[in-house]
Amino acid sequence: MDAAWTAEDEQFRREVRQFCAEHLPDSIREKVLASRPLARDDYMRWQDILAKRGWIAGFWPKEYGGCGWTPTQSYIFQEETSYAGAPWLLPFGVNYVGPVIYTFGSEAQKRRYLPGILSNEVFWCQGYSEPNAGSDLARLKTRAVREGDVYVVNGSKIWTTMAHWADWIFALVRTDPSAKPQEGISFLLIDLKSPGITIEPIKSIDGLHHFNQVFFSDVRVPVENRVGEENKGWTYAKFLLGHERVLSAEVGKAKRCLERIQQLARERGLTANARYRDRMAGFEIDVLALEWTTLRLLSAVMGGQSPGYEASILKLRGSTILQAMSEFAVDVLSADALPYQPELMLDRINVADEELTGTMGIVTEFLFQRAPTIWGGSNEIQRNIIAKHALGL
Amino acid sequence: MDLSLTPEQKLLQDSVARFAAEHYGKRKRSPSADPSDGFDRETWREIAALGWLGAGLEERNGGFGGGPVETMVIMEGAGKALMSEPLLATMVMATRLLVETGQSADDIAPLLAGDEIITAALADRATGTLTLARGGQGAVLSGREPLMPYGDAADRFILAAKAEEAGETVLISLPAQASGVSRKGFRTLDGWPAAALAFENTPVSEDEILARGQAADRAQSIAADHAIAALCAEAVGIAQGLFDRTLDYLKQREQFGQPIGRFQALQHRMADMFIALEEARSLMIMATMALTGPEGDSRQRTLSAARLGVLSRTLHIGREAIQLHGGMGMTEELPVGAGFRRLKTLDLIFGGEPPHLERVAATYRQ
């Protein structure tokens, strides 16, 4: 047993840290550190910078344009960039659909779609949930009926994060309604410019626009846009969800969040309060437990094991800890957290020092952090997965 | 970074599990219900013969060249089986005090061989009541040590006294049969044996003094570091045992026409216990790894954080184990209550929670 990083990993960590120090634009870092809403351009600008360095899909195999990072390097990259205050590297293309395409897609699909993800030119979103099929994806009803070379898609997808910014959507659609619920589903790549698609915003609890409902009305999707076999989409979807959950521990963000709360408490003279300090100690211990659980998983993966229910642990705890810390940050602000009118923030999206809007980002974060315990398979679903697969109940 | 056990460490783990199954597998009652279960010298000799007592020690100290990971493996296995031999008080605490005060391998050999049981206090309040004064022929020890683990069975005690004239800490290794020593045995919260010791002008010779002043303080502090990591491992082992038992129970116990493990309300509680156990194990590894790094404030802070995190999580498992076992969890027929009692005992030694929380929380004063 040895907790030391290898010399190569240490070197890689220094490289990522230095790269962030030199190339992460201050205006973006300031917004992220203040939890202020980011514009599409903010995300894209940072991802262009990463793409130029060849780091946007570092964990992809070299043959598909990645760097072939080890799981440890991917972890270090995520920890360092998020700790530095980089925007969330939007996972829809790089982490979700990209690996599905290079693992299950045809040669033509790899040639057609992977370059756009690597160059950050194509913005993807995820079409999984439906109004009556959230965590229970087997109930999804969006229909795709084959007519010659095309599927005709009808139905709608909901909670589609950033669909209003996206160029393409990857969607689960029902291709065989007579099959058992988890069979008869296919995985389609759909151009959002296709006729028959409308995107309606859904304002979320923080008063901002992250989510959408996407409607499909007789949308014609070429059969060549289906990944893998017809009616086997569930397999690809599960593969993707595994990737989604491993990402959700966000140790770097949690560490940054602790420091941020401490800074706010200092400004407000709260550090003299013993109960404040005890709460912070508790959060720090939670973050350490999350970090060392992640390291154990990494060590096992590096030793050749593949993660299973462990990903559910990281998803459940990572989201819960950040959620609790984001609420505690608001508690520290106390009455200073009460002014909250997000349009004021959006009006002056790059102005952080206004008295009224200076801490609104923290309130935004508090409100929006209710989402991660629901999305990606709610935490109740994660408990079901653990009970079934780890405990045999 | 590699957080897996080496093949040798896995062999040790198997050996501990095998020994536990042979000696403790059939035990249903808690130590408090069965005096012979409290502590058995023959079992202790067998443990020594298996090499556990020197497994975490370097060769120059008479050990087998292992370190904190070996100790962790033993303590975790012992905790899982609720072994009640003096592993924490003797194998970890007393041994470490002897090593850190520079005793030779020959001096430590009788302890490692299981021939001499030496115990040291775990309550972290030992310096308060014992005083070492100048007597007629040399030094004499007076005062009380109210809670010496295995105090009735031990051959020798390691005691921390305050020197009357200099006010410094003196670490003393004293035979239990020394004159002026009286002991009264009793059971503690976990059902394990302890004794209250009283000393009245007990003569202490120069070669019974292990260390004085800063050297004594440093040895105590390092021994406490090792004991806290070992305590984390024991707690994780106990929690694992409670968890396994509870999971089996959920699969077997039928109510309302089906195994109670089919109820989602219980599945979710069991999943949360599973996560708590995994996190406790992660923090246990953090504590063990901290012992391989440099001594000092930062290491102590990490160990305190681990201790707080491990005990909050394992105690949660202990409480839930009793609740999910229903009435059976309350009885001494099953070792569920005994596990909980031992966990709570571990929570109360080394000052209990407050000083550790204070140490971690102090960072947030700045």
PDB file of N, CA and C in Angstrom, chain A residues 319-383:
ATOM      1  N   SER A 319     -22.630  14.388  -4.724  1.00  0.00           N
ATOM      2  CA  SER A 319     -23.735  15.338  -4.892  1.00  0.00           C
ATOM      3  C   SER A 319     -24.279  15.784  -3.538  1.00  0.00           C
ATOM      4  N   THR A 320     -24.370  14.864  -2.593  1.00  0.00           N
ATOM      5  CA  THR A 320     -24.947  15.205  -1.292  1.00  0.00           C
ATOM      6  C   THR A 320     -24.053  16.183  -0.526  1.00  0.00           C
ATOM      7  N   ILE A 321     -22.749  15.934  -0.579  1.00  0.00           N
ATOM      8  CA  ILE A 321     -21.817  16.790   0.171  1.00  0.00           C
ATOM      9  C   ILE A 321     -21.800  18.202  -0.421  1.00  0.00           C
ATOM     10  N   LEU A 322     -21.732  18.288  -1.752  1.00  0.00           N
ATOM     11  CA  LEU A 322     -21.719  19.615  -2.372  1.00  0.00           C
ATOM     12  C   LEU A 322     -23.038  20.352  -2.114  1.00  0.00           C
ATOM     13  N   GLN A 323     -24.119  19.596  -2.132  1.00  0.00           N
ATOM     14  CA  GLN A 323     -25.427  20.200  -1.866  1.00  0.00           C
ATOM     15  C   GLN A 323     -25.453  20.806  -0.451  1.00  0.00           C
ATOM     16  N   ALA A 324     -24.971  20.030   0.514  1.00  0.00           N
ATOM     17  CA  ALA A 324     -24.984  20.522   1.895  1.00  0.00           C
ATOM     18  C   ALA A 324     -24.043  21.714   2.061  1.00  0.00           C
ATOM     19  N   MET A 325     -22.884  21.654   1.415  1.00  0.00           N
ATOM     20  CA  MET A 325     -21.946  22.777   1.542  1.00  0.00           C
ATOM     21  C   MET A 325     -22.499  24.029   0.886  1.00  0.00           C
ATOM     22  N   SER A 326     -23.193  23.841  -0.245  1.00  0.00           N
ATOM     23  CA  SER A 326     -23.718  25.031  -0.928  1.00  0.00           C
ATOM     24  C   SER A 326     -24.801  25.692  -0.083  1.00  0.00           C
ATOM     25  N   GLU A 327     -25.531  24.908   0.682  1.00  0.00           N
ATOM     26  CA  GLU A 327     -26.531  25.511   1.570  1.00  0.00           C
ATOM     27  C   GLU A 327     -25.848  26.187   2.756  1.00  0.00           C
ATOM     28  N   PHE A 328     -24.775  25.563   3.248  1.00  0.00           N
ATOM     29  CA  PHE A 328     -24.064  26.168   4.375  1.00  0.00           C
ATOM     30  C   PHE A 328     -23.455  27.522   3.970  1.00  0.00           C
ATOM     31  N   ALA A 329     -23.009  27.619   2.702  1.00  0.00           N
ATOM     32  CA  ALA A 329     -22.459  28.897   2.225  1.00  0.00           C
ATOM     33  C   ALA A 329     -23.508  29.995   2.346  1.00  0.00           C
ATOM     34  N   VAL A 330     -24.750  29.649   2.052  1.00  0.00           N
ATOM     35  CA  VAL A 330     -25.842  30.626   2.175  1.00  0.00           C
ATOM     36  C   VAL A 330     -26.100  30.950   3.647  1.00  0.00           C
ATOM     37  N   ASP A 331     -26.008  29.940   4.502  1.00  0.00           N
ATOM     38  CA  ASP A 331     -26.164  30.188   5.939  1.00  0.00           C
ATOM     39  C   ASP A 331     -25.118  31.179   6.430  1.00  0.00           C
ATOM     40  N   VAL A 332     -23.905  31.030   5.901  1.00  0.00           N
ATOM     41  CA  VAL A 332     -22.830  31.943   6.301  1.00  0.00           C
ATOM     42  C   VAL A 332     -23.152  33.363   5.832  1.00  0.00           C
ATOM     43  N   LEU A 333     -23.719  33.488   4.636  1.00  0.00           N
ATOM     44  CA  LEU A 333     -24.097  34.821   4.138  1.00  0.00           C
ATOM     45  C   LEU A 333     -25.221  35.422   4.964  1.00  0.00           C
ATOM     46  N   SER A 334     -26.061  34.560   5.494  1.00  0.00           N
ATOM     47  CA  SER A 334     -27.191  35.008   6.305  1.00  0.00           C
ATOM     48  C   SER A 334     -28.048  35.990   5.511  1.00  0.00           C
ATOM     49  N   ALA A 335     -28.410  37.108   6.084  1.00  0.00           N
ATOM     50  CA  ALA A 335     -29.336  38.019   5.397  1.00  0.00           C
ATOM     51  C   ALA A 335     -28.746  38.591   4.111  1.00  0.00           C
ATOM     52  N   ASP A 336     -27.417  38.538   3.975  1.00  0.00           N
ATOM     53  CA  ASP A 336     -26.816  39.016   2.722  1.00  0.00           C
ATOM     54  C   ASP A 336     -27.234  38.157   1.535  1.00  0.00           C
ATOM     55  N   ALA A 337     -27.762  36.973   1.811  1.00  0.00           N
ATOM     56  CA  ALA A 337     -28.183  36.092   0.724  1.00  0.00           C
ATOM     57  C   ALA A 337     -29.594  36.418   0.245  1.00  0.00           C
ATOM     58  N   LEU A 338     -30.275  37.333   0.914  1.00  0.00           N
ATOM     59  CA  LEU A 338     -31.688  37.554   0.569  1.00  0.00           C
ATOM     60  C   LEU A 338     -31.923  38.272  -0.753  1.00  0.00           C
ATOM     61  N   PRO A 339     -31.143  39.306  -1.106  1.00  0.00           N
ATOM     62  CA  PRO A 339     -31.396  39.912  -2.420  1.00  0.00           C
ATOM     63  C   PRO A 339     -31.111  38.888  -3.518  1.00  0.00           C
ATOM     64  N   TYR A 340     -32.114  38.556  -4.298  1.00  0.00           N
ATOM     65  CA  TYR A 340     -31.866  37.565  -5.351  1.00  0.00           C
ATOM     66  C   TYR A 340     -32.782  37.808  -6.528  1.00  0.00           C
ATOM     67  N   GLN A 341     -32.221  38.448  -7.516  1.00  0.00           N
ATOM     68  CA  GLN A 341     -32.971  38.687  -8.750  1.00  0.00           C
ATOM     69  C   GLN A 341     -32.018  38.394  -9.886  1.00  0.00           C
ATOM     70  N   PRO A 342     -32.076  37.178 -10.429  1.00  0.00           N
ATOM     71  CA  PRO A 342     -31.015  36.733 -11.332  1.00  0.00           C
ATOM     72  C   PRO A 342     -30.818  37.616 -12.558  1.00  0.00           C
ATOM     73  N   GLU A 343     -31.889  38.300 -13.004  1.00  0.00           N
ATOM     74  CA  GLU A 343     -31.697  39.150 -14.198  1.00  0.00           C
ATOM     75  C   GLU A 343     -30.631  40.210 -13.951  1.00  0.00           C
ATOM     76  N   LEU A 344     -30.533  40.649 -12.689  1.00  0.00           N
ATOM     77  CA  LEU A 344     -29.519  41.658 -12.384  1.00  0.00           C
ATOM     78  C   LEU A 344     -28.119  41.103 -12.627  1.00  0.00           C
ATOM     79  N   MET A 345     -27.968  39.817 -12.277  1.00  0.00           N
ATOM     80  CA  MET A 345     -26.686  39.173 -12.512  1.00  0.00           C
ATOM     81  C   MET A 345     -26.420  39.028 -13.999  1.00  0.00           C
ATOM     82  N   LEU A 346     -27.477  38.648 -14.733  1.00  0.00           N
ATOM     83  CA  LEU A 346     -27.309  38.402 -16.163  1.00  0.00           C
ATOM     84  C   LEU A 346     -27.060  39.704 -16.913  1.00  0.00           C
ATOM     85  N   ASP A 347     -27.709  40.790 -16.439  1.00  0.00           N
ATOM     86  CA  ASP A 347     -27.485  42.091 -17.070  1.00  0.00           C
ATOM     87  C   ASP A 347     -26.013  42.451 -17.050  1.00  0.00           C
ATOM     88  N   ARG A 348     -25.436  42.240 -15.894  1.00  0.00           N
ATOM     89  CA  ARG A 348     -24.033  42.649 -15.748  1.00  0.00           C
ATOM     90  C   ARG A 348     -23.221  41.381 -15.500  1.00  0.00           C
ATOM     91  N   ILE A 349     -23.227  40.545 -16.519  1.00  0.00           N
ATOM     92  CA  ILE A 349     -22.760  39.189 -16.280  1.00  0.00           C
ATOM     93  C   ILE A 349     -21.283  39.109 -15.915  1.00  0.00           C
ATOM     94  N   ASN A 350     -20.536  40.156 -16.263  1.00  0.00           N
ATOM     95  CA  ASN A 350     -19.125  40.103 -15.893  1.00  0.00           C
ATOM     96  C   ASN A 350     -18.776  41.041 -14.738  1.00  0.00           C
ATOM     97  N   VAL A 351     -19.760  41.554 -14.059  1.00  0.00           N
ATOM     98  CA  VAL A 351     -19.506  42.478 -12.961  1.00  0.00           C
ATOM     99  C   VAL A 351     -19.795  41.761 -11.648  1.00  0.00           C
ATOM    100  N   ALA A 352     -18.747  41.481 -10.918  1.00  0.00           N
ATOM    101  CA  ALA A 352     -18.925  40.697  -9.700  1.00  0.00           C
ATOM    102  C   ALA A 352     -18.928  41.554  -8.452  1.00  0.00           C
ATOM    103  N   ASP A 353     -18.559  42.826  -8.589  1.00  0.00           N
ATOM    104  CA  ASP A 353     -18.319  43.584  -7.366  1.00  0.00           C
ATOM    105  C   ASP A 353     -19.477  44.489  -6.959  1.00  0.00           C
ATOM    106  N   GLU A 354     -20.590  44.343  -7.615  1.00  0.00           N
ATOM    107  CA  GLU A 354     -21.752  45.136  -7.231  1.00  0.00           C
ATOM    108  C   GLU A 354     -22.220  44.712  -5.838  1.00  0.00           C
ATOM    109  N   GLU A 355     -22.597  45.638  -5.029  1.00  0.00           N
ATOM    110  CA  GLU A 355     -23.038  45.295  -3.686  1.00  0.00           C
ATOM    111  C   GLU A 355     -24.222  44.336  -3.727  1.00  0.00           C
ATOM    112  N   LEU A 356     -25.148  44.629  -4.615  1.00  0.00           N
ATOM    113  CA  LEU A 356     -26.380  43.848  -4.651  1.00  0.00           C
ATOM    114  C   LEU A 356     -26.173  42.448  -5.227  1.00  0.00           C
ATOM    115  N   THR A 357     -25.348  42.372  -6.265  1.00  0.00           N
ATOM    116  CA  THR A 357     -25.245  41.100  -6.978  1.00  0.00           C
ATOM    117  C   THR A 357     -23.990  40.322  -6.623  1.00  0.00           C
ATOM    118  N   GLY A 358     -23.144  40.886  -5.782  1.00  0.00           N
ATOM    119  CA  GLY A 358     -21.839  40.277  -5.499  1.00  0.00           C
ATOM    120  C   GLY A 358     -21.920  38.852  -4.985  1.00  0.00           C
ATOM    121  N   THR A 359     -22.933  38.540  -4.183  1.00  0.00           N
ATOM    122  CA  THR A 359     -23.009  37.195  -3.616  1.00  0.00           C
ATOM    123  C   THR A 359     -24.184  36.397  -4.185  1.00  0.00           C
ATOM    124  N   MET A 360     -24.798  36.928  -5.224  1.00  0.00           N
ATOM    125  CA  MET A 360     -25.949  36.212  -5.794  1.00  0.00           C
ATOM    126  C   MET A 360     -25.560  34.866  -6.379  1.00  0.00           C
ATOM    127  N   GLY A 361     -24.320  34.761  -6.861  1.00  0.00           N
ATOM    128  CA  GLY A 361     -23.864  33.495  -7.430  1.00  0.00           C
ATOM    129  C   GLY A 361     -23.914  32.381  -6.399  1.00  0.00           C
ATOM    130  N   ILE A 362     -23.635  32.731  -5.155  1.00  0.00           N
ATOM    131  CA  ILE A 362     -23.651  31.713  -4.093  1.00  0.00           C
ATOM    132  C   ILE A 362     -25.070  31.207  -3.872  1.00  0.00           C
ATOM    133  N   VAL A 363     -26.010  32.133  -4.001  1.00  0.00           N
ATOM    134  CA  VAL A 363     -27.410  31.735  -3.862  1.00  0.00           C
ATOM    135  C   VAL A 363     -27.827  30.866  -5.051  1.00  0.00           C
ATOM    136  N   THR A 364     -27.369  31.260  -6.238  1.00  0.00           N
ATOM    137  CA  THR A 364     -27.633  30.452  -7.439  1.00  0.00           C
ATOM    138  C   THR A 364     -27.138  29.028  -7.248  1.00  0.00           C
ATOM    139  N   GLU A 365     -25.915  28.935  -6.759  1.00  0.00           N
ATOM    140  CA  GLU A 365     -25.293  27.625  -6.552  1.00  0.00           C
ATOM    141  C   GLU A 365     -26.105  26.794  -5.553  1.00  0.00           C
ATOM    142  N   PHE A 366     -26.501  27.449  -4.462  1.00  0.00           N
ATOM    143  CA  PHE A 366     -27.303  26.754  -3.442  1.00  0.00           C
ATOM    144  C   PHE A 366     -28.577  26.184  -4.061  1.00  0.00           C
ATOM    145  N   LEU A 367     -29.254  27.007  -4.845  1.00  0.00           N
ATOM    146  CA  LEU A 367     -30.516  26.549  -5.426  1.00  0.00           C
ATOM    147  C   LEU A 367     -30.270  25.458  -6.466  1.00  0.00           C
ATOM    148  N   PHE A 368     -29.259  25.681  -7.321  1.00  0.00           N
ATOM    149  CA  PHE A 368     -29.063  24.722  -8.407  1.00  0.00           C
ATOM    150  C   PHE A 368     -28.518  23.387  -7.907  1.00  0.00           C
ATOM    151  N   GLN A 369     -27.819  23.388  -6.781  1.00  0.00           N
ATOM    152  CA  GLN A 369     -27.266  22.124  -6.264  1.00  0.00           C
ATOM    153  C   GLN A 369     -28.342  21.156  -5.780  1.00  0.00           C
ATOM    154  N   ARG A 370     -29.612  21.586  -5.808  1.00  0.00           N
ATOM    155  CA  ARG A 370     -30.658  20.591  -5.552  1.00  0.00           C
ATOM    156  C   ARG A 370     -30.748  19.599  -6.722  1.00  0.00           C
ATOM    157  N   ALA A 371     -30.240  19.997  -7.885  1.00  0.00           N
ATOM    158  CA  ALA A 371     -30.405  19.145  -9.078  1.00  0.00           C
ATOM    159  C   ALA A 371     -29.527  17.885  -9.090  1.00  0.00           C
ATOM    160  N   PRO A 372     -28.244  17.986  -8.717  1.00  0.00           N
ATOM    161  CA  PRO A 372     -27.381  16.800  -8.897  1.00  0.00           C
ATOM    162  C   PRO A 372     -27.811  15.561  -8.107  1.00  0.00           C
ATOM    163  N   THR A 373     -28.582  15.734  -7.039  1.00  0.00           N
ATOM    164  CA  THR A 373     -29.056  14.540  -6.326  1.00  0.00           C
ATOM    165  C   THR A 373     -30.258  13.920  -7.042  1.00  0.00           C
ATOM    166  N   ILE A 374     -30.783  14.642  -8.050  1.00  0.00           N
ATOM    167  CA  ILE A 374     -31.928  14.131  -8.815  1.00  0.00           C
ATOM    168  C   ILE A 374     -31.472  13.586 -10.174  1.00  0.00           C
ATOM    169  N   TRP A 375     -30.574  14.328 -10.824  1.00  0.00           N
ATOM    170  CA  TRP A 375     -30.210  13.921 -12.194  1.00  0.00           C
ATOM    171  C   TRP A 375     -29.235  12.739 -12.197  1.00  0.00           C
ATOM    172  N   GLY A 376     -29.018  12.214 -13.417  1.00  0.00           N
ATOM    173  CA  GLY A 376     -28.072  11.105 -13.564  1.00  0.00           C
ATOM    174  C   GLY A 376     -28.501   9.856 -12.818  1.00  0.00           C
ATOM    175  N   GLY A 377     -29.799   9.697 -12.612  1.00  0.00           N
ATOM    176  CA  GLY A 377     -30.290   8.620 -11.752  1.00  0.00           C
ATOM    177  C   GLY A 377     -30.326   9.174 -10.344  1.00  0.00           C
ATOM    178  N   SER A 378     -31.529   9.440  -9.825  1.00  0.00           N
ATOM    179  CA  SER A 378     -31.641  10.106  -8.520  1.00  0.00           C
ATOM    180  C   SER A 378     -30.888   9.299  -7.463  1.00  0.00           C
ATOM    181  N   ASN A 379     -30.609   9.934  -6.341  1.00  0.00           N
ATOM    182  CA  ASN A 379     -29.850   9.223  -5.301  1.00  0.00           C
ATOM    183  C   ASN A 379     -30.620   8.028  -4.748  1.00  0.00           C
ATOM    184  N   GLU A 380     -31.938   8.066  -4.859  1.00  0.00           N
ATOM    185  CA  GLU A 380     -32.728   6.893  -4.465  1.00  0.00           C
ATOM    186  C   GLU A 380     -32.450   5.727  -5.420  1.00  0.00           C
ATOM    187  N   ILE A 381     -32.310   6.075  -6.708  1.00  0.00           N
ATOM    188  CA  ILE A 381     -31.959   5.033  -7.687  1.00  0.00           C
ATOM    189  C   ILE A 381     -30.565   4.475  -7.383  1.00  0.00           C
ATOM    190  N   GLN A 382     -29.652   5.360  -6.989  1.00  0.00           N
ATOM    191  CA  GLN A 382     -28.294   4.877  -6.647  1.00  0.00           C
ATOM    192  C   GLN A 382     -28.360   3.903  -5.465  1.00  0.00           C
ATOM    193  N   ARG A 383     -29.226   4.199  -4.501  1.00  0.00           N
ATOM    194  CA  ARG A 383     -29.378   3.280  -3.365  1.00  0.00           C
ATOM    195  C   ARG A 383     -29.950   1.941  -3.839  1.00  0.00           C
TER     196      ARG A 383
END
